[in-house]
Coordinates of C-alpha atoms and ligand atoms in Angstrom, one line a residue:
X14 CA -29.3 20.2 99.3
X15 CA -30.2 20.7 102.7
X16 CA -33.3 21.8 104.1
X17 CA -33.9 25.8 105.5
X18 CA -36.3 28.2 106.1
X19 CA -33.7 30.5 104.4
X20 CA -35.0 30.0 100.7
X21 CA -31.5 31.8 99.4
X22 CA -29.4 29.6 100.9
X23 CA -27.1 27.4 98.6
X24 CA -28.9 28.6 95.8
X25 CA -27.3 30.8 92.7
X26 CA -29.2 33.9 92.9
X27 CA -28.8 34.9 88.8
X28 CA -32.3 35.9 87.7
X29 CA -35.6 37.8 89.0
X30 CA -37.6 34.9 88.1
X31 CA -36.4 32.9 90.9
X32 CA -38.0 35.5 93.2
X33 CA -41.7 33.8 93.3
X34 CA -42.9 35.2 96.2
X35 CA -43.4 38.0 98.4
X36 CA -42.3 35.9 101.4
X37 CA -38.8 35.6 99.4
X38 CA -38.9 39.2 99.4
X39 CA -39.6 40.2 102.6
X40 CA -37.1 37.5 104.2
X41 CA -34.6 40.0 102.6
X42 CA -35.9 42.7 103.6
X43 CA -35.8 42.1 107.5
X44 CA -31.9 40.8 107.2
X45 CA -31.4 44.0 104.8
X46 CA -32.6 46.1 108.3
X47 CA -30.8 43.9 110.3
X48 CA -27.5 44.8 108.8
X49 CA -28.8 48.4 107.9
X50 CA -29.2 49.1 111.9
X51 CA -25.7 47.2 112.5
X52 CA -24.0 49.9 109.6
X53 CA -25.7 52.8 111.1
X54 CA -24.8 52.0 114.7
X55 CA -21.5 51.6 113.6
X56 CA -21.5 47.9 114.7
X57 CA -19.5 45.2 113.8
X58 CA -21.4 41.8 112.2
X59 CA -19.1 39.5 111.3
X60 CA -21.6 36.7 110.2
X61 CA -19.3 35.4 106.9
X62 CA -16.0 35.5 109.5
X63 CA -13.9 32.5 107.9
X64 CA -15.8 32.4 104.6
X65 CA -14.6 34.3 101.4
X66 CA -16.2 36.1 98.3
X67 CA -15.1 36.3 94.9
X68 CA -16.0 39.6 92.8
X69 CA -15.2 39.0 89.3
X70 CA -16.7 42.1 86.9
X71 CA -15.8 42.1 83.4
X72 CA -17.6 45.8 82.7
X73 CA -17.6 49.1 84.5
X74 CA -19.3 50.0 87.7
X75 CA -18.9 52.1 90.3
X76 CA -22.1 51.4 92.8
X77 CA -23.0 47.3 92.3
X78 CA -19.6 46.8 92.3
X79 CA -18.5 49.0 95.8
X80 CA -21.1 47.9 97.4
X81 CA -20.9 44.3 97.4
X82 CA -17.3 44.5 98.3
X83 CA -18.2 46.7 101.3
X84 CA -21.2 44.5 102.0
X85 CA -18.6 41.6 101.9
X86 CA -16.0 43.2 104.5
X87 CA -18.4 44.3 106.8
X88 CA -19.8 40.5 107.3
X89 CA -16.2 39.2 108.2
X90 CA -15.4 37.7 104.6
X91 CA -12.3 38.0 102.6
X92 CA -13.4 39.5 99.5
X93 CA -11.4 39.2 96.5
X94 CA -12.0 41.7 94.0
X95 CA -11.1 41.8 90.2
X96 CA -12.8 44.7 88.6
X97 CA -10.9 44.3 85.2
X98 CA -11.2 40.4 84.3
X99 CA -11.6 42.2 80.5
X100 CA -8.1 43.4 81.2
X101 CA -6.3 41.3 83.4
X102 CA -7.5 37.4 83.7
X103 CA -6.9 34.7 81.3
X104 CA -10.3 35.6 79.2
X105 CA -7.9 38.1 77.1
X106 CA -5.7 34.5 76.4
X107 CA -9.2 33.1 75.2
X108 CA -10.1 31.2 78.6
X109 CA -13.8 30.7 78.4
X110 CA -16.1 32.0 81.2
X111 CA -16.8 28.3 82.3
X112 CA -13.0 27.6 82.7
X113 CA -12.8 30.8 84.2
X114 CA -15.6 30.2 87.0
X115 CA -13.5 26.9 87.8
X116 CA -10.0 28.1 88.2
X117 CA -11.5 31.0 90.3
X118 CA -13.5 28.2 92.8
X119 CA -10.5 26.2 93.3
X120 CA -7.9 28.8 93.3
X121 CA -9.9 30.9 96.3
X122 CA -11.7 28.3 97.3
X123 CA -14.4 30.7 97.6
X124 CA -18.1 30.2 99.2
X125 CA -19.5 32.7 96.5
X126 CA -18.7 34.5 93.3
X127 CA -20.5 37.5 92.2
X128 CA -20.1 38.5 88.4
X129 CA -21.0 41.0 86.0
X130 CA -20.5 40.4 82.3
X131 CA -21.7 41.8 78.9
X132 CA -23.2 38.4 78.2
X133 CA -27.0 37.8 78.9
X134 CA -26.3 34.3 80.0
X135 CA -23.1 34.7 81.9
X136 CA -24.0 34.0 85.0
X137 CA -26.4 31.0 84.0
X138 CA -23.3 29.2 82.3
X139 CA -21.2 30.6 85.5
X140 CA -24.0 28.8 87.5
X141 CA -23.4 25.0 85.4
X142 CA -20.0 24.6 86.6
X143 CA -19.5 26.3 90.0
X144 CA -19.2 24.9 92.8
X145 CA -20.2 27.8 95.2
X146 CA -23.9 30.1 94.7
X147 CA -23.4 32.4 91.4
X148 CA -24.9 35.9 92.7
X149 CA -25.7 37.7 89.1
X150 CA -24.4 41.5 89.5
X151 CA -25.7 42.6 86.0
X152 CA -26.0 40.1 82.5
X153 CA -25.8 41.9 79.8
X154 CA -28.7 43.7 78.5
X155 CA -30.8 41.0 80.1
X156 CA -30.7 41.2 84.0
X157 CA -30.2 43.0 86.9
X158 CA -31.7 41.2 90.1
X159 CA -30.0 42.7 92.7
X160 CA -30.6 46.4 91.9
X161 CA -33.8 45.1 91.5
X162 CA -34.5 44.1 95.1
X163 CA -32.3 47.4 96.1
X164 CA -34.7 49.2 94.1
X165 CA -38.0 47.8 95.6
X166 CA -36.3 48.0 99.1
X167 CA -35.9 51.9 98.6
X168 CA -39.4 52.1 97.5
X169 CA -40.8 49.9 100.4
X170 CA -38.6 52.1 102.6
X171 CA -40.0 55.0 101.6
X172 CA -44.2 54.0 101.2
X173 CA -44.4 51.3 103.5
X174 CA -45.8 48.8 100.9
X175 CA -45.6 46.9 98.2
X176 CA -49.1 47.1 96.3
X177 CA -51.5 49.9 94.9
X178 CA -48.3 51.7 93.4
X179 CA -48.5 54.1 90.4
X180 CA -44.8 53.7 88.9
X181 CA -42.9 55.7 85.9
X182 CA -40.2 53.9 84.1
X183 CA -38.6 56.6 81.6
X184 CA -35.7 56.2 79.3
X185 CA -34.0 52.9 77.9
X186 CA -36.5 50.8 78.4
X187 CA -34.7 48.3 75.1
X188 CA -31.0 48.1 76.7
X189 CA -31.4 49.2 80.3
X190 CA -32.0 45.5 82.6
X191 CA -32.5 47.2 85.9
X192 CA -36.0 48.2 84.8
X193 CA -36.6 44.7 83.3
X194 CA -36.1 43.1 86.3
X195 CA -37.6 46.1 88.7
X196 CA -40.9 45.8 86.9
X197 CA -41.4 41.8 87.3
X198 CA -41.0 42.4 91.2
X199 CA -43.5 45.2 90.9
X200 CA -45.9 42.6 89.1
X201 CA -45.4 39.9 91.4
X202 CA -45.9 42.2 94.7
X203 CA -49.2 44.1 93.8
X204 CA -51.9 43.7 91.5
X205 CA -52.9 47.1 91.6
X206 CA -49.9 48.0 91.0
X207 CA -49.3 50.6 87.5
X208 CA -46.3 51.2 85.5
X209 CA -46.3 53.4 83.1
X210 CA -43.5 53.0 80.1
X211 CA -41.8 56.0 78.4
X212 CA -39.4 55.5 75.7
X213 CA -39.6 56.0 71.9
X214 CA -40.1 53.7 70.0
X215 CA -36.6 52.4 69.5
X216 CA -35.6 52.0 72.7
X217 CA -39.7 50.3 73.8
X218 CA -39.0 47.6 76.3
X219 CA -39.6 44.4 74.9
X220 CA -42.4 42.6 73.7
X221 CA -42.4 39.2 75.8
X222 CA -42.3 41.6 78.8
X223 CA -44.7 44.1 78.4
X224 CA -46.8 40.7 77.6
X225 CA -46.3 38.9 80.8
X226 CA -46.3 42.1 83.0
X227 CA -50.0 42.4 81.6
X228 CA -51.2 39.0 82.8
X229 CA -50.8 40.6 86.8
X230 CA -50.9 44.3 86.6
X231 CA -52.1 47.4 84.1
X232 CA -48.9 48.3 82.1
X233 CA -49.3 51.7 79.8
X234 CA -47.1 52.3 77.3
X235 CA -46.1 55.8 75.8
X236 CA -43.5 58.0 74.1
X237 CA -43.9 61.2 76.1
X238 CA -44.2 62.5 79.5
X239 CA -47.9 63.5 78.9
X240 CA -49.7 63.3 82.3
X241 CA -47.7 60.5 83.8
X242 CA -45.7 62.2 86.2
X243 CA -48.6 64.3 87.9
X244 CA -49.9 60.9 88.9
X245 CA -46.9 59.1 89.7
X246 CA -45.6 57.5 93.0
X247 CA -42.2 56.9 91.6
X248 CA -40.9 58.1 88.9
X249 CA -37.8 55.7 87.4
X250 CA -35.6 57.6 85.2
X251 CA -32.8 55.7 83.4
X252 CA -30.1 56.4 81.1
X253 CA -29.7 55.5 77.4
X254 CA -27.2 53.4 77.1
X255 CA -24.4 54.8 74.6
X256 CA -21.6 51.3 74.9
X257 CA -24.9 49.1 73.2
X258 CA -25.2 51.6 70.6
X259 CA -21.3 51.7 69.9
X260 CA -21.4 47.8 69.9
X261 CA -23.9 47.3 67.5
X262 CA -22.4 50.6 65.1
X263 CA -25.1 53.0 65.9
X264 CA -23.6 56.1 67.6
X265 CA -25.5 58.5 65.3
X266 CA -28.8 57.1 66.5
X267 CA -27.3 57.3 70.7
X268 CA -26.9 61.1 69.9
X269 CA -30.1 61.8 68.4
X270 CA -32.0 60.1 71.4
X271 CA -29.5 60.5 74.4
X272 CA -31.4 63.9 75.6
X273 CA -34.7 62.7 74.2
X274 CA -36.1 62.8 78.7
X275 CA -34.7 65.0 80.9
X276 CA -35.9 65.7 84.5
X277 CA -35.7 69.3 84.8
X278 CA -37.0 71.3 88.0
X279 CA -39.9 72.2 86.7
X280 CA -41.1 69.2 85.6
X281 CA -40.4 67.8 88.6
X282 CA -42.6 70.3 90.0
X283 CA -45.8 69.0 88.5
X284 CA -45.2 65.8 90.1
X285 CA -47.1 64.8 93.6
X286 CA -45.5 65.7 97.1
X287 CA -45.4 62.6 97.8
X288 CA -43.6 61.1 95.0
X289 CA -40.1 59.8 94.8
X290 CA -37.7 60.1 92.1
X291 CA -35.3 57.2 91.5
X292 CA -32.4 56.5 89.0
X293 CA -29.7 53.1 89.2
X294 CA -27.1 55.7 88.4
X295 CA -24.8 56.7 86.7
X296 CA -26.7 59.1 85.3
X297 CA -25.7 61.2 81.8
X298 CA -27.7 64.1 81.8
X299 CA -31.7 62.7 82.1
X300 CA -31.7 64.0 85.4
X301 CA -30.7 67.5 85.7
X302 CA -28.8 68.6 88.5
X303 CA -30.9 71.1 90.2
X304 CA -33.4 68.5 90.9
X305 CA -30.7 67.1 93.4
X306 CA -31.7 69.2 96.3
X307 CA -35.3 68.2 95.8
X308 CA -36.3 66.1 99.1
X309 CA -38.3 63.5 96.4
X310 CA -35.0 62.6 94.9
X311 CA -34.3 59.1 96.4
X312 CA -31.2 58.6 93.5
X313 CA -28.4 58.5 96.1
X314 CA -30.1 57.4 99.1
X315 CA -30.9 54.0 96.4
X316 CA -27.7 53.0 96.4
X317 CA -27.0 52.8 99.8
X318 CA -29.8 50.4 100.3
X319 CA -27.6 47.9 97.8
X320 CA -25.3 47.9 100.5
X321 CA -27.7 46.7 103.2
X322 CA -29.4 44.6 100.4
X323 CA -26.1 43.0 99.0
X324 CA -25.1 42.2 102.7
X325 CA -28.0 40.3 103.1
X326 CA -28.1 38.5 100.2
X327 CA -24.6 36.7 100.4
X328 CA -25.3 36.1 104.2
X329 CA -28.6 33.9 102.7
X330 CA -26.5 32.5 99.8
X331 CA -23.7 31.2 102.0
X332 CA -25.2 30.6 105.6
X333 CA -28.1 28.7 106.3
Ligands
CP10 N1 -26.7 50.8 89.2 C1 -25.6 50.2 88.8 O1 -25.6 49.0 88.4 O2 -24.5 51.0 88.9 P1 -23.0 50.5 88.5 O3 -23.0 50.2 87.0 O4 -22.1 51.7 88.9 O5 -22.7 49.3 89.3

């Protein structure tokens, strides 16, 4: 591999534990305002001209999946997007993913491949045979590292800083893996840094995490809203996620918790001026929708930062 001060470059980008520093981080961020200031000033920035993308998802989405096409276009690259690999590419004959991953690098003779798959280790088996940098669009319930930096970009955005941050993750805490991979950026950018867990206790956030989250920062953990959100800086609302409960035969149990948080005016109210209030979409009813007009919700805003974020992320991957 050759050397770089770029420390994406060449490299699979497939899970938030590759992101060891804040340096990492804030390399990132500076191309991410780069290429925000060249999509604002309507500016073309062809930096990927003459190199090509492949966008393979094998389950639903609407933002990652968008944006990372339109990131791709806007650097110069020909993007090839599938959207329905469940549906439409050899893994309904019974081609495995690893098969897959090499028919698609020799076929396109693409210089990256981004992938979303119900799998948790998708994109690290994608990563064992390809020949290009695997970027890791979702795994399963597991991971979720680029809405993670999109996340932590809105909230730098927003407060100017990384540390001494007060942070409310509420909802599925068990299936949801952009708040898995949010909170071990928050741990690694700030030891004063707080998050505060809300779930019950079916859908708690696992074990090994709330362990290793404690070795750098104060993690609470709690079933109701209490006095969290008066305190908070951001408040992280997330969906419960109805397709695990259907896989694993457990719709009754979706139904009984689905409404178990919802963000209602007033209890947005309580919460400090300064706060924002962020969601990875889509949303299903845990944020109501007269909390839209609210100037402390950041939900749509957040997405468009994947855009600037995505953007930079497969000019690092691919270009040195
Ligand atoms: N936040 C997010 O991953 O949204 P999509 O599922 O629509 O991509």
């Amino acid at each position: 591999m050759e050397k770089s001060n770029n420390p994406f470059y060449n490299k699979h980008y497939i899970s938030i534990d590759q992101i060891t520093s804040v340096s990492q981080i804030k390399y990132i961020f500076k191309l991410a305002d780069r290429y925000k200031k060249c999509v604002l000033n309507h500016k073309v920035c062809e930096d990927l001209k003459g190199y090509t993308v492949a966008i393979l998802f094998w389950q639903p989405s609407t933002r990652t999946f968008t944006s990372f096409v339109a990131a791709a276009k806007r650097l110069g690259a020909y993007a090839i997007n599938v959207h329905g690999m469940t549906a439409y590419s050899s893994s309904v004959k019974g081609e495995s993913l690893q098969d897959t991953i090499r028919s698609i690098n020799q076929t396109t003779a693409c210089d990256a491949i981004v992938m979303r798959h119900p799998d948790n280790f998708s994109s690290l088996n994608a990563s064992k045979v390809s020949t290009c940098p695997i970027i890791n669009g979702g795994s399963g319930k597991a991971e979720h590292p680029t809405q993670a930096l999109l996340d932590l970009y809105t909230i730098y955005t927003k407060f100017k800083r990384l540390d001494n941050l007060n942070v409310v993750m509420c909802g599925d805490l068990k299936y949801g893996r952009t708040i898995k991979s949010l909170a071990k950026l928050l741990a690694l950018t700030g030891k004063n840094n707080k998050i505060t867990f809300i779930a019950p206790k079916e859908l708690s956030a696992p074990t090994e995490l709330i362990k290793d989250l404690k070795k750098s920062i104060k993690v609470v953990e709690q079933q109701d809203f209490d006095n969290a959100l008066t305190k908070a800086d951001v408040l992280y609302m997330t969906r419960v996620q109805k397709e695990w409960f259907e896989a694993e035969g457990r719709l009754e149990q979706y139904e009984a918790l689905k409404h178990r948080y919802v963000l209602t005016r007033y209890l947005a109210s309580t919460m400090k001026k300064s706060a924002m209030i962020m969601h990875p979409l889509p949303r299903v009813g845990e944020i109501m929708e007269e909390v839209d007009e609210d100037k402390r919700s950041w939900y749509f805003k957040q997405m468009r930062s994947g855009l600037y974020i995505r953007m930079a992320l497969l000019k690092s991957v691919i270009i040195k």
